[in-house]
XYZ file of C-alpha atoms in Angstrom:
787
model
C -0.169 -36.178 -29.988
C 1.399 -38.603 -27.193
C 0.697 -40.857 -25.190
C 1.337 -40.515 -21.104
C 0.866 -42.393 -18.174
C -0.884 -40.677 -14.956
C 1.182 -41.979 -11.921
C -0.402 -42.821 -8.750
C 1.760 -42.902 -6.079
C 1.756 -43.913 -1.934
C 2.431 -40.678 0.097
C 5.439 -42.408 1.898
C 6.996 -43.012 -1.564
C 6.185 -39.419 -2.838
C 8.042 -38.260 0.576
C 10.996 -40.425 -0.185
C 11.464 -39.406 -3.635
C 10.684 -35.681 -2.856
C 13.628 -35.892 -0.273
C 15.929 -37.384 -2.751
C 14.996 -35.039 -5.318
C 15.916 -32.013 -2.541
C 19.023 -33.944 -1.924
C 20.384 -34.144 -5.374
C 19.123 -30.543 -5.895
C 21.372 -29.689 -3.149
C 24.296 -31.586 -3.887
C 24.197 -30.604 -7.253
C 24.083 -26.957 -6.552
C 27.119 -27.274 -4.441
C 29.151 -29.012 -7.156
C 27.784 -26.855 -9.848
C 27.272 -23.288 -9.139
C 25.080 -22.403 -11.781
C 21.287 -22.761 -11.622
C 20.402 -26.750 -11.361
C 19.093 -28.530 -14.352
C 15.132 -28.243 -14.368
C 15.748 -32.254 -15.427
C 15.897 -32.936 -11.757
C 12.220 -31.902 -11.291
C 11.067 -33.672 -14.690
C 8.927 -36.379 -15.182
C 11.446 -39.351 -15.012
C 12.195 -38.327 -11.536
C 9.079 -40.455 -10.213
C 7.998 -42.516 -13.282
C 9.586 -45.699 -12.491
C 8.640 -45.908 -9.010
C 4.929 -45.707 -9.386
C 1.990 -47.428 -10.474
C 1.168 -46.352 -13.967
C -2.542 -45.869 -15.260
C -3.116 -45.715 -18.878
C -4.260 -42.349 -19.904
C -3.853 -40.177 -23.164
C -3.608 -36.293 -23.074
C -3.476 -34.318 -25.952
C -0.130 -32.123 -25.867
C 2.162 -31.386 -28.953
C 6.118 -32.115 -28.239
C 5.952 -31.108 -24.554
C 6.473 -32.264 -21.328
C 4.007 -32.049 -18.240
C 5.431 -31.222 -14.810
C 4.361 -33.519 -12.308
C 4.606 -30.766 -9.586
C 1.986 -32.491 -7.355
C 3.942 -35.040 -6.845
C 7.259 -33.411 -6.650
C 5.894 -30.721 -4.382
C 3.204 -32.498 -2.376
C 0.589 -30.587 -0.178
C 0.484 -30.945 3.473
C -2.220 -32.059 5.526
C -3.842 -28.654 5.341
C -3.685 -28.626 1.351
C -0.819 -26.179 1.488
C 2.524 -26.484 -0.463
C 5.432 -24.513 1.245
C 7.658 -21.918 -0.737
C 10.356 -19.910 0.942
C 8.760 -20.555 4.194
C 5.287 -19.727 3.416
C 2.575 -22.130 3.068
C 1.027 -21.328 -0.253
C -2.495 -22.738 -1.933
C -1.140 -25.813 -3.390
C -1.100 -25.227 -7.304
C 0.437 -21.732 -6.545
C 3.209 -23.334 -4.107
C 3.797 -26.060 -6.401
C 4.400 -23.787 -9.500
C 6.485 -21.137 -7.512
C 8.579 -24.217 -6.008
C 9.423 -25.958 -9.770
C 9.255 -22.598 -11.663
C 9.839 -19.339 -10.091
C 12.516 -20.932 -8.162
C 14.511 -21.178 -11.035
C 14.055 -18.311 -13.256
C 16.899 -16.892 -15.063
C 17.306 -13.301 -16.102
C 16.538 -12.235 -19.690
C 17.900 -9.235 -21.790
C 15.544 -6.321 -21.769
C 15.998 -3.535 -24.008
C 15.162 -0.220 -21.936
C 14.573 2.984 -23.932
C 16.086 5.887 -22.744
C 14.148 8.856 -24.254
C 15.088 12.494 -24.933
C 11.929 14.477 -26.175
C 12.267 18.017 -24.934
C 9.456 20.445 -23.621
C 8.447 23.640 -24.821
C 10.190 26.449 -23.109
C 11.361 24.103 -20.310
C 7.931 24.164 -18.906
C 8.680 27.945 -17.901
C 10.347 26.543 -14.788
C 7.145 25.869 -13.232
C 6.916 22.016 -14.072
C 8.953 18.785 -15.229
C 9.608 17.747 -18.695
C 8.050 14.011 -19.155
C 10.970 13.311 -21.628
C 9.179 10.016 -22.979
C 5.851 12.140 -24.102
C 7.469 15.279 -24.285
C 4.786 16.831 -22.037
C 5.479 18.865 -18.903
C 4.276 18.008 -15.407
C 3.330 21.430 -13.854
C 3.599 22.462 -10.052
C 0.713 23.104 -7.777
C -1.051 26.343 -9.142
C 0.386 26.251 -12.824
C -1.152 24.732 -15.991
C -0.933 24.849 -19.822
C 1.271 22.797 -22.077
C 4.319 25.417 -21.060
C 3.208 25.615 -17.250
C 3.000 29.163 -17.955
C -0.612 29.508 -16.825
C -0.606 30.824 -13.125
C -3.708 29.462 -11.366
C -5.775 31.419 -8.920
C -6.908 28.624 -6.219
C -9.021 30.449 -3.572
C -8.999 29.494 -0.109
C -12.463 30.377 0.249
C -16.250 29.850 -1.209
C -17.748 33.162 -2.512
C -18.929 35.444 0.518
C -22.035 36.121 1.724
C -23.333 38.772 3.882
C -23.912 35.975 6.880
C -20.334 34.361 5.751
C -18.074 37.258 4.769
C -15.536 34.121 4.193
C -17.875 31.886 2.605
C -19.037 28.510 4.095
C -16.659 26.114 5.806
C -13.712 24.414 3.814
C -10.478 23.124 5.150
C -8.605 26.064 3.519
C -10.893 28.713 5.023
C -8.602 31.737 5.576
C -9.338 35.128 7.242
C -5.537 36.551 6.529
C -3.235 35.777 3.644
C -4.191 32.911 0.895
C -1.375 31.451 -1.187
C -3.485 31.211 -4.174
C -1.087 28.648 -5.898
C -1.791 26.040 -3.289
C -5.059 27.397 -1.568
C -3.127 27.503 1.797
C -3.534 30.189 4.478
C -0.594 32.120 6.209
C 0.048 35.007 7.957
C 1.355 37.276 5.180
C 3.232 40.154 4.928
C 3.297 42.706 7.709
C 3.804 40.234 10.419
C 6.835 38.706 12.119
C 6.329 35.089 10.871
C 4.748 35.890 7.599
C 5.100 32.149 6.260
C 3.380 30.730 9.569
C 0.402 28.670 8.666
C -2.890 30.228 9.751
C -4.845 26.946 9.247
C -8.762 26.327 9.632
C -10.035 27.625 13.191
C -6.495 29.532 13.941
C -7.962 32.336 12.230
C -11.670 32.745 13.443
C -13.464 33.083 17.069
C -13.939 30.466 18.953
C -17.527 29.695 20.924
C -16.998 28.951 24.505
C -18.707 25.796 25.913
C -22.057 26.377 27.461
C -21.384 24.189 30.387
C -18.035 23.105 32.014
C -16.037 20.854 30.271
C -17.970 20.810 27.048
C -16.544 21.454 23.703
C -15.609 24.500 21.977
C -17.105 25.746 18.765
C -15.896 27.563 15.939
C -17.685 30.832 14.265
C -16.641 31.031 10.793
C -18.147 34.119 10.070
C -16.228 35.790 12.425
C -12.448 36.327 12.067
C -10.291 36.640 15.304
C -7.264 39.013 13.945
C -6.853 40.145 17.547
C -5.619 36.896 18.287
C -3.761 36.520 15.183
C -2.026 39.888 14.583
C -1.801 41.779 17.976
C 1.580 42.558 19.323
C 0.444 43.550 22.854
C 2.128 42.285 25.997
C 2.273 39.050 26.962
C -0.395 38.104 24.676
C 0.772 38.377 21.005
C -0.588 37.230 18.106
C -0.047 34.127 16.217
C 2.060 35.656 13.795
C 4.074 37.716 15.884
C 4.970 34.883 19.193
C 8.241 34.550 19.546
C 8.919 30.678 19.839
C 11.786 31.266 22.364
C 9.621 33.229 24.454
C 6.705 30.929 23.789
C 8.689 27.826 24.848
C 9.802 29.383 28.035
C 6.356 30.151 28.890
C 6.755 34.008 28.875
C 3.756 34.650 26.685
C 0.539 32.803 25.936
C -1.261 32.129 22.365
C -3.901 30.770 20.926
C -4.376 27.175 21.712
C -6.052 26.158 18.217
C -3.229 27.299 16.171
C -0.668 24.845 15.220
C 1.527 23.663 12.682
C -0.224 21.667 10.252
C 1.602 21.782 7.015
C 4.242 19.549 5.444
C 7.808 21.149 5.425
C 7.416 22.960 8.835
C 8.226 21.315 12.314
C 8.016 22.729 15.899
C 4.756 24.229 17.922
C 5.317 27.306 15.691
C 6.475 26.115 12.319
C 9.945 27.687 13.132
C 11.904 25.036 11.304
C 11.856 24.535 7.672
C 12.296 20.723 7.450
C 12.069 18.161 4.288
C 8.548 17.280 3.048
C 7.392 13.941 1.917
C 7.745 13.175 -1.819
C 7.721 9.847 -3.740
C 11.412 8.060 -2.765
C 12.559 11.758 -1.819
C 13.348 12.444 -5.473
C 15.730 9.549 -5.658
C 18.394 12.061 -5.247
C 18.229 13.547 -8.289
C 15.934 16.289 -7.276
C 14.116 18.611 -4.793
C 10.879 17.874 -2.719
C 8.986 21.076 -2.935
C 5.934 20.419 -0.633
C 5.613 16.923 -1.912
C 6.392 17.393 -5.524
C 9.510 16.087 -6.728
C 11.498 19.377 -8.748
C 13.847 17.251 -10.560
C 17.554 18.131 -11.836
C 18.185 18.482 -15.434
C 18.202 15.226 -17.384
C 15.771 13.271 -15.092
C 12.128 12.977 -14.937
C 9.177 10.837 -13.217
C 7.267 11.243 -10.072
C 10.551 10.486 -8.274
C 12.921 11.882 -10.587
C 14.093 8.200 -11.190
C 13.676 7.796 -14.885
C 17.055 9.275 -16.547
C 16.668 10.798 -19.965
C 19.250 11.214 -22.617
C 20.767 14.329 -20.969
C 21.677 12.485 -17.235
C 25.073 10.975 -16.370
C 24.909 7.018 -17.132
C 26.802 6.986 -13.948
C 24.125 8.287 -12.001
C 21.438 5.643 -13.299
C 19.195 4.156 -10.720
C 20.246 0.184 -9.696
C 17.409 -1.099 -11.455
C 18.824 0.081 -14.855
C 22.222 -1.517 -14.061
C 24.667 -2.790 -15.122
C 23.352 -1.726 -18.675
C 25.052 -2.076 -22.209
C 24.289 1.545 -23.883
C 24.079 1.670 -27.428
C 25.460 5.189 -28.228
C 24.882 7.081 -31.490
C 27.791 7.331 -34.095
C 29.810 10.729 -34.484
C 27.388 11.951 -37.057
C 24.353 11.444 -35.009
C 25.736 12.839 -31.841
C 26.067 16.247 -33.246
C 22.469 16.319 -34.089
C 19.629 16.443 -31.085
C 19.291 13.169 -29.707
C 15.830 11.744 -28.813
C 16.630 8.266 -27.437
C 18.909 5.614 -26.620
C 18.851 2.117 -26.037
C 20.522 0.399 -23.123
C 20.281 -3.285 -22.536
C 19.716 -4.591 -18.779
C 19.315 -8.323 -17.599
C 16.053 -8.609 -15.538
C 13.936 -11.385 -14.480
C 10.343 -11.284 -15.294
C 7.617 -10.225 -14.072
C 8.405 -6.852 -15.659
C 6.327 -3.856 -14.721
C 5.802 -0.540 -16.629
C 5.130 2.157 -14.118
C 3.155 4.921 -15.670
C 4.442 8.460 -15.290
C 1.057 10.034 -14.703
C 0.183 13.740 -14.804
C 0.747 15.262 -11.144
C -3.214 15.716 -10.631
C -3.068 11.893 -9.382
C -0.139 11.912 -7.151
C 2.439 14.869 -6.652
C 0.098 17.718 -6.629
C -2.250 15.693 -4.079
C 1.092 15.496 -1.938
C 2.150 18.865 -2.431
C -1.174 20.599 -1.751
C -2.401 18.789 1.468
C -3.359 20.550 4.483
C -2.230 18.180 7.108
C 1.126 16.735 7.111
C -0.025 13.583 8.192
C -2.483 12.768 5.726
C -2.141 9.742 3.164
C 1.592 9.554 3.961
C 3.733 6.935 5.902
C 6.491 9.492 7.217
C 7.028 12.853 8.024
C 10.405 14.598 9.144
C 11.213 16.146 12.481
C 13.436 18.951 13.267
C 16.638 17.148 12.363
C 15.387 15.897 9.146
C 15.202 12.236 10.705
C 12.290 10.031 9.808
C 9.154 10.097 11.747
C 6.892 7.156 10.744
C 3.085 7.626 10.704
C 0.297 5.289 11.986
C -1.407 6.001 9.013
C -2.875 2.350 7.643
C -3.190 3.944 4.327
C 0.330 4.565 3.934
C 0.807 1.116 2.315
C 0.027 3.004 -0.729
C 3.085 4.917 -0.609
C 5.030 2.109 0.412
C 4.087 -0.136 -2.159
C 4.432 2.737 -5.072
C 8.018 3.081 -4.011
C 9.154 -0.274 -3.816
C 7.803 -0.722 -7.216
C 9.697 2.369 -8.506
C 12.886 1.388 -7.185
C 12.208 -2.329 -8.062
C 14.678 -4.136 -10.359
C 11.243 -5.595 -11.611
C 10.674 -2.107 -13.284
C 10.871 -1.831 -16.768
C 10.875 1.475 -18.858
C 10.104 -0.822 -21.938
C 6.512 -1.011 -22.455
C 6.373 -3.401 -25.133
C 8.060 -5.965 -23.085
C 6.406 -5.335 -20.060
C 3.752 -8.143 -18.097
C 2.106 -5.823 -15.952
C 1.249 -2.063 -15.904
C 0.697 0.275 -12.695
C -1.575 3.059 -12.810
C -0.709 5.121 -9.569
C -3.428 6.788 -8.574
C -3.192 7.984 -4.793
C -6.613 7.525 -3.672
C -6.060 7.836 -0.025
C -4.641 11.549 -0.771
C -7.730 12.312 -2.685
C -10.215 10.875 -0.286
C -8.273 12.944 2.557
C -8.246 15.936 0.524
C -11.786 16.092 -0.715
C -12.708 18.904 1.763
C -9.576 20.526 1.511
C -10.416 23.591 -1.116
C -12.945 25.272 -3.510
C -11.041 24.225 -6.539
C -11.552 20.414 -5.728
C -15.266 20.735 -6.487
C -16.778 18.224 -3.995
C -20.194 20.009 -4.563
C -21.277 18.280 -7.659
C -20.524 14.626 -6.012
C -23.137 15.771 -3.290
C -20.543 15.447 -0.662
C -19.721 11.461 -1.490
C -16.044 11.170 -1.194
C -16.497 7.847 -3.237
C -17.927 9.525 -5.994
C -15.222 12.281 -5.892
C -12.906 9.415 -6.032
C -14.238 7.480 -8.778
C -14.123 10.519 -11.138
C -10.071 10.632 -10.330
C -9.781 7.061 -11.525
C -11.888 7.407 -14.890
C -9.679 10.528 -15.732
C -6.784 8.487 -15.277
C -7.978 5.351 -17.402
C -8.921 8.305 -20.261
C -5.320 9.604 -19.970
C -3.239 6.300 -20.427
C -6.147 5.142 -23.266
C -5.507 8.445 -24.841
C -1.823 8.743 -24.575
C -0.307 4.985 -24.498
C -1.287 1.970 -26.784
C -1.072 -0.767 -24.043
C -4.574 -0.923 -22.412
C -6.653 -1.847 -25.347
C -4.375 -4.998 -26.027
C -6.152 -6.329 -23.030
C -8.766 -4.341 -22.073
C -6.878 -3.594 -19.274
C -6.604 -6.815 -17.771
C -2.675 -6.703 -17.220
C -3.094 -3.347 -15.467
C -3.077 -2.860 -11.716
C -4.821 -0.245 -9.865
C -4.242 0.500 -5.675
C -7.360 1.371 -3.936
C -6.157 1.908 -0.431
C -9.218 3.061 1.330
C -11.920 1.759 3.705
C -14.252 0.313 1.090
C -11.348 -0.919 -1.522
C -12.232 -0.958 -5.160
C -16.217 -1.088 -4.433
C -16.522 2.358 -6.268
C -14.057 1.467 -8.923
C -15.503 2.966 -12.307
C -16.822 0.196 -14.596
C -14.262 0.903 -16.983
C -11.348 -0.421 -15.031
C -12.897 -3.479 -13.531
C -11.064 -6.039 -15.574
C -7.882 -4.979 -13.967
C -6.165 -6.115 -10.844
C -7.203 -4.364 -7.791
C -4.869 -3.878 -4.942
C -7.080 -3.295 -1.822
C -7.507 -3.680 1.927
C -11.024 -4.502 1.726
C -11.665 -8.044 0.249
C -15.463 -7.814 0.139
C -16.799 -10.180 -2.391
C -20.227 -9.082 -1.455
C -21.485 -12.660 -1.125
C -23.018 -11.600 2.160
C -22.393 -8.247 3.043
C -23.709 -6.799 -0.493
C -23.552 -3.244 0.370
C -21.152 -0.419 1.613
C -20.222 -1.439 4.655
C -18.528 1.867 5.956
C -20.445 3.660 8.592
C -18.997 6.993 7.312
C -21.657 8.374 4.715
C -19.031 10.112 2.710
C -17.520 7.307 1.932
C -20.808 5.222 1.162
C -20.675 3.700 -2.364
C -24.680 2.874 -2.434
C -25.482 6.048 -3.613
C -22.851 5.753 -6.634
C -24.807 6.038 -9.952
C -24.573 2.584 -11.731
C -23.801 4.303 -15.365
C -20.494 5.390 -13.398
C -19.844 2.422 -11.316
C -21.480 -0.443 -12.749
C -22.484 -3.557 -11.135
C -19.375 -5.324 -9.988
C -18.407 -6.703 -6.631
C -16.007 -5.082 -4.312
C -13.469 -7.883 -4.747
C -12.707 -10.627 -7.112
C -10.242 -13.591 -5.713
C -9.720 -14.625 -9.135
C -7.987 -11.290 -10.308
C -7.393 -8.993 -7.353
C -5.014 -9.229 -4.080
C -5.704 -7.988 -0.550
C -2.199 -6.491 0.487
C -1.403 -5.557 4.274
C -1.969 -2.341 5.630
C 0.904 0.167 6.625
C 2.459 -0.750 10.028
C 5.276 1.623 11.457
C 8.300 -0.093 12.301
C 8.057 -0.456 16.031
C 11.512 -0.748 17.855
C 10.309 -2.375 20.922
C 8.671 -5.225 19.151
C 11.670 -5.646 17.140
C 13.989 -5.565 19.920
C 12.130 -8.095 22.166
C 11.171 -10.343 18.816
C 7.786 -10.476 19.628
C 6.895 -12.272 16.659
C 9.240 -15.157 18.098
C 7.601 -15.621 21.656
C 7.338 -19.053 22.321
C 3.956 -21.233 23.053
C 4.860 -21.375 26.956
C 4.768 -17.342 27.132
C 1.525 -17.134 25.629
C -1.081 -17.557 28.723
C -3.979 -15.768 27.000
C -6.053 -17.835 25.010
C -7.676 -14.870 22.946
C -7.193 -11.351 22.802
C -8.955 -8.765 21.310
C -8.511 -4.689 22.245
C -10.589 -1.823 20.004
C -13.903 0.177 19.717
C -16.683 -2.182 20.793
C -19.481 0.052 19.875
C -22.322 2.216 21.576
C -22.712 -0.006 24.746
C -18.831 0.980 25.806
C -17.677 4.539 26.699
C -16.210 6.389 23.601
C -17.978 3.572 21.412
C -18.572 4.296 17.778
C -22.525 5.215 18.036
C -23.490 3.644 14.436
C -25.001 0.168 14.510
C -23.349 -0.611 11.409
C -19.966 -0.088 12.828
C -18.246 -3.267 12.296
C -21.222 -4.706 10.838
C -22.304 -5.646 14.284
C -19.774 -8.102 14.629
C -17.494 -6.597 17.334
C -20.512 -5.628 19.440
C -21.528 -9.395 19.046
C -18.264 -10.465 20.509
C -18.446 -8.365 23.180
C -21.682 -9.140 24.516
C -20.626 -12.544 24.524
C -16.877 -12.164 26.091
C -16.576 -8.744 27.054
C -13.885 -8.771 29.878
C -14.277 -4.967 31.052
C -17.576 -3.471 32.133
C -19.934 -1.618 29.395
C -21.543 1.246 30.078
C -24.322 -0.402 32.365
C -21.564 -2.311 34.278
C -21.951 -5.559 32.541
C -19.306 -8.038 31.405
C -19.998 -10.412 28.626
C -22.310 -13.512 29.141
C -18.979 -16.018 28.725
C -16.487 -13.780 30.009
C -13.426 -15.955 31.241
C -10.170 -15.341 32.871
C -7.850 -16.012 29.915
C -10.308 -14.567 27.312
C -9.714 -10.398 26.756
C -12.154 -8.483 24.823
C -11.648 -4.755 25.973
C -12.503 -1.126 24.532
C -10.381 1.013 26.419
C -6.909 1.565 24.690
C -4.130 -0.602 26.011
C -0.611 1.067 26.947
C 0.877 -2.146 25.937
C -0.909 -3.625 23.280
C 1.995 -5.046 21.136
C 3.138 -7.093 24.183
C -0.590 -8.202 25.191
C -0.838 -9.660 21.620
C 2.132 -11.478 21.916
C 1.096 -12.916 25.150
C -1.913 -14.252 23.512
C -2.330 -17.452 21.548
C -5.221 -16.309 19.337
C -6.241 -12.989 18.424
C -9.152 -11.468 16.814
C -9.469 -10.241 13.577
C -12.580 -8.160 13.014
C -13.688 -5.149 10.488
C -13.715 -1.718 12.158
C -15.439 0.938 9.868
C -14.909 -1.508 6.884
C -11.371 -2.894 6.732
C -9.120 -2.539 10.010
C -5.511 -3.520 10.623
C -5.888 -6.207 13.367
C -4.522 -9.023 10.906
C -1.247 -7.139 10.870
C -1.278 -6.682 14.541
C -1.862 -10.307 14.859
C 1.038 -11.722 12.567
C 3.396 -8.966 13.536
C 3.256 -9.957 17.034
C 3.175 -13.836 16.631
C -0.449 -14.698 17.147
C -2.587 -16.957 15.494
C -5.348 -14.596 14.034
C -8.865 -15.611 14.287
C -10.960 -14.242 11.638
C -14.333 -13.293 11.705
C -15.975 -11.644 8.493
C -18.013 -13.786 6.400
C -17.189 -13.387 2.439
C -14.594 -11.209 3.171
C -10.919 -11.704 2.165
C -7.829 -10.614 4.451
C -4.197 -9.917 3.302
C -2.715 -12.648 0.663
C -5.902 -14.840 1.551
C -6.631 -15.911 -2.221
C -2.865 -16.872 -2.467
C -1.615 -18.270 0.946
C -3.294 -20.995 2.721
C -4.830 -19.339 5.732
C -5.782 -22.713 7.388
C -1.994 -23.557 8.009
C -1.716 -20.139 10.244
C -4.709 -18.735 10.900
C -8.629 -19.534 12.143
C -11.389 -18.440 10.109
C -15.011 -18.856 12.198
C -18.328 -17.791 10.649
C -20.225 -14.841 12.236
C -22.991 -16.810 13.442
C -20.343 -19.026 15.232
C -19.246 -16.154 17.626
C -20.912 -17.666 20.761
C -18.607 -20.470 20.196
C -15.694 -18.983 19.603
C -13.835 -19.998 23.012
C -14.960 -23.517 22.963
C -13.906 -24.137 19.524
C -10.172 -22.344 20.146
C -10.396 -24.908 23.217
C -10.671 -27.669 20.780
C -7.316 -27.123 19.177
C -4.698 -29.716 20.581
C -1.034 -28.528 21.594
C 0.477 -29.941 18.341
C -1.850 -27.872 15.911
C -1.368 -24.676 17.906
C 2.499 -25.192 18.084
C 2.171 -25.816 14.029
C 0.236 -22.942 13.236
C 2.465 -20.575 15.568
C 5.138 -21.813 13.706
C 4.035 -20.703 10.750
C 3.223 -17.446 11.638
C 6.606 -16.954 12.796
C 7.733 -18.084 9.185
C 5.598 -15.661 7.426
C 5.381 -12.410 9.482
C 7.473 -10.569 7.337
C 5.315 -10.804 4.496
C 3.057 -8.622 6.686
C 5.778 -5.734 7.096
C 6.728 -3.283 4.131
C 10.551 -4.055 5.193
C 11.746 -3.193 1.601
C 10.277 0.181 1.403
C 11.551 0.917 4.915
C 15.069 -0.058 4.584
C 14.909 2.014 1.253
C 14.256 5.216 3.397
C 17.151 3.754 5.827
C 19.520 3.952 2.854
C 18.208 7.503 1.916
C 19.109 8.624 6.047
C 22.334 6.854 5.711
C 23.268 8.609 2.339
C 22.331 12.029 3.934
C 23.440 11.862 7.327
C 26.039 9.138 7.376
C 24.190 6.824 10.061
C 20.760 5.260 10.508
C 18.324 5.362 13.199
C 17.277 2.625 15.909
C 14.334 1.344 13.495
C 16.658 0.642 10.558
C 19.153 -0.815 12.564
C 16.794 -3.153 13.898
C 15.101 -3.965 10.583
C 18.433 -4.526 9.025
C 19.487 -7.500 11.615
C 16.544 -9.343 10.486
C 17.025 -12.269 8.573
C 16.268 -11.259 4.608
C 12.614 -13.204 4.275
C 10.334 -12.188 1.884
C 8.162 -8.816 2.612
C 5.108 -7.494 1.307
C 6.350 -6.381 -1.897
C 8.734 -9.648 -2.452
C 5.335 -11.694 -1.983
C 3.599 -9.285 -4.606
C 6.310 -10.016 -6.989
C 6.024 -13.662 -6.401
C 2.240 -13.832 -7.025
C 2.937 -11.771 -10.229
C 5.125 -14.171 -11.251
C 2.689 -17.072 -10.977
C -0.172 -15.024 -12.440
C 1.822 -14.220 -15.790
C 1.675 -17.879 -16.642
C -1.475 -19.136 -15.013
C -4.018 -16.817 -15.415
C -6.856 -18.297 -17.715
C -6.754 -14.962 -19.734
C -3.275 -15.181 -20.472
C -3.111 -18.649 -21.781
C -6.055 -17.832 -23.717
C -4.880 -14.954 -25.470
C -0.953 -14.649 -24.878
C 1.398 -16.581 -27.255
C 4.198 -16.223 -24.991
C 6.540 -15.279 -27.766
C 8.789 -13.047 -25.525
C 11.575 -14.822 -23.546
C 10.251 -15.754 -20.249
C 13.464 -17.033 -18.267
C 12.014 -20.310 -16.773
C 11.708 -23.796 -18.491
C 9.132 -24.232 -20.879
C 7.565 -27.027 -19.054
C 6.336 -23.974 -16.827
C 4.228 -22.768 -19.246
C 1.923 -25.547 -19.753
C -1.109 -25.881 -17.435
C -0.270 -28.940 -15.164
């Protein structure tokens, strides 16, 4: 035990010392290009300038780093690290420790286990486990068993094609994917006949009313006929149709991925994870890897690959090659030494049921992905908020923080694509929704439970920490509310940070996603979100060229004339408003009652409507411009979570958060008081008075912080990965890529995520209690002690 003195300093003295520390550090960095000595941040830095107070601390031959003195918090209790205002303890540790982290040498295993019969040409061999990953419609240890996946439920006298399901088919069913096509004997046999296309329409009973579909009666006349100016969908010539020379059934369209054009006449790229990393072919969503490569995105080299083709996250590497005697035998593994920085993430290569098959078999190309491809194979970014799951997954697979060495890893990512599971729940009979009583929440819970069972059975890593070092992604509206009880110890990446402290029930207005009815023996009794271990990550927002060109995030205060802005569904009081009283938990409705600036169905405005307060329900054609012209922007739930926080930040507007007990993206790690405003739901009537109470200095301060952190709500790295792929394929980049490339290299969503993992690696209480930290860390030993 040693005796130390606790230091008490004046704020002015601390600021002076901190400035000197910074100046000395900068000078040192210019004079000595290597990483600055950690002594500059040490105890002696401020000891002689402060008033000592005697105190004894139990420490064995260690030094304690005075982070609170060297990196003081501001008046909002934030500590700035790389431009972002963090909660003080996190910001101090990152500033002192993560900033000086160095690389360590990691031994990366390159596997070479073989699969029986080469997976029969109907799958990819996982060379780490020696197991086949079978394509959609095939199964068995060798992928030699062909499945019969029917498009239709069993027929009845009343329903000859069975009851409705998305895959329902009156023509030719491809039973490897449960998808409906025109089939042989038609002019275009590979043209989809999706859903209502193949069935008779019921005309509306009154003018302007909606059409309905008679699922008991096929519509082969409008599908197969070759008569005159009204040919069937399966025979209509695209050129003639585009020239308006013939008519065709309007309900028929091109829903399946890999086809483009009004008549599916152009084969195009399908969407795969990382587009198979240049080492495979994307077949409908499943990567068919070249020989020597495997993994969901063909990014893992086996011993049969060429070292010069290895991905960047395995370079540069020193490879241990077997001697001549061993080379003559079958090589099952190599060792490659690679320099990496912690944290190190091991990404499970799960069976394709949890990822690739969900992509390959989807019936609507826009579902659960952040991009598709047009007739020129150029990227089309989608508006799917759930695309964040794909973006995060792709970034993790391509990250230098990825490792193949599970023994050296700090975290383990389990890639279950729940957004694809949920959107595909009603796609086809083989998905077996019946046993879940139509609840997609229960259906999805089972997928996570099966993934848990797989990694526990196949790998040794789960039981070492009871899953606490594992990471799961829940991208849907209710977040991890319906996570199976077996995985609740893990970290959850969600969009809906409901702590259940106030809204202690399912908050969605869509009954199929409601988790209140999920049996407790499956779900247990956990909350939806635990801020001590989980993270709320930003929703996917496509790169908007106009916003990037105009630099809306950087618009100055004097050009922001609107005090408060919100544009979105305001509930049943407005035209086309959601009818459920539970929508938005009633929050948007309360806002509209007070401040609605456009008439509702009864022609009424809000009780407190004001000229510089805009609360409207009808979609604005200048939505981003309107946000960028406002000082404060509303952030409230929709059907559960919404992407309004991201909209506000990306257009440089100060977010006003109104949702009690529910965390927003990064809220449990960043200091929201420095760039946002949080109000209680019962404070809605006083909203405008509160906002008018902010002085200009405070407004400018928060606007400035929004400008500094906006890229932390943008998936810039994932988008630039796609730009690199496009440049490699076509030799040029699109306008969105060009504008993103012009941005300063600030930290984005994934970089922020890595910084948080680094902090948690050495500061989570369970790691301090149960981890001996024997592995090489790359940070000074002082950072391993709790300050």
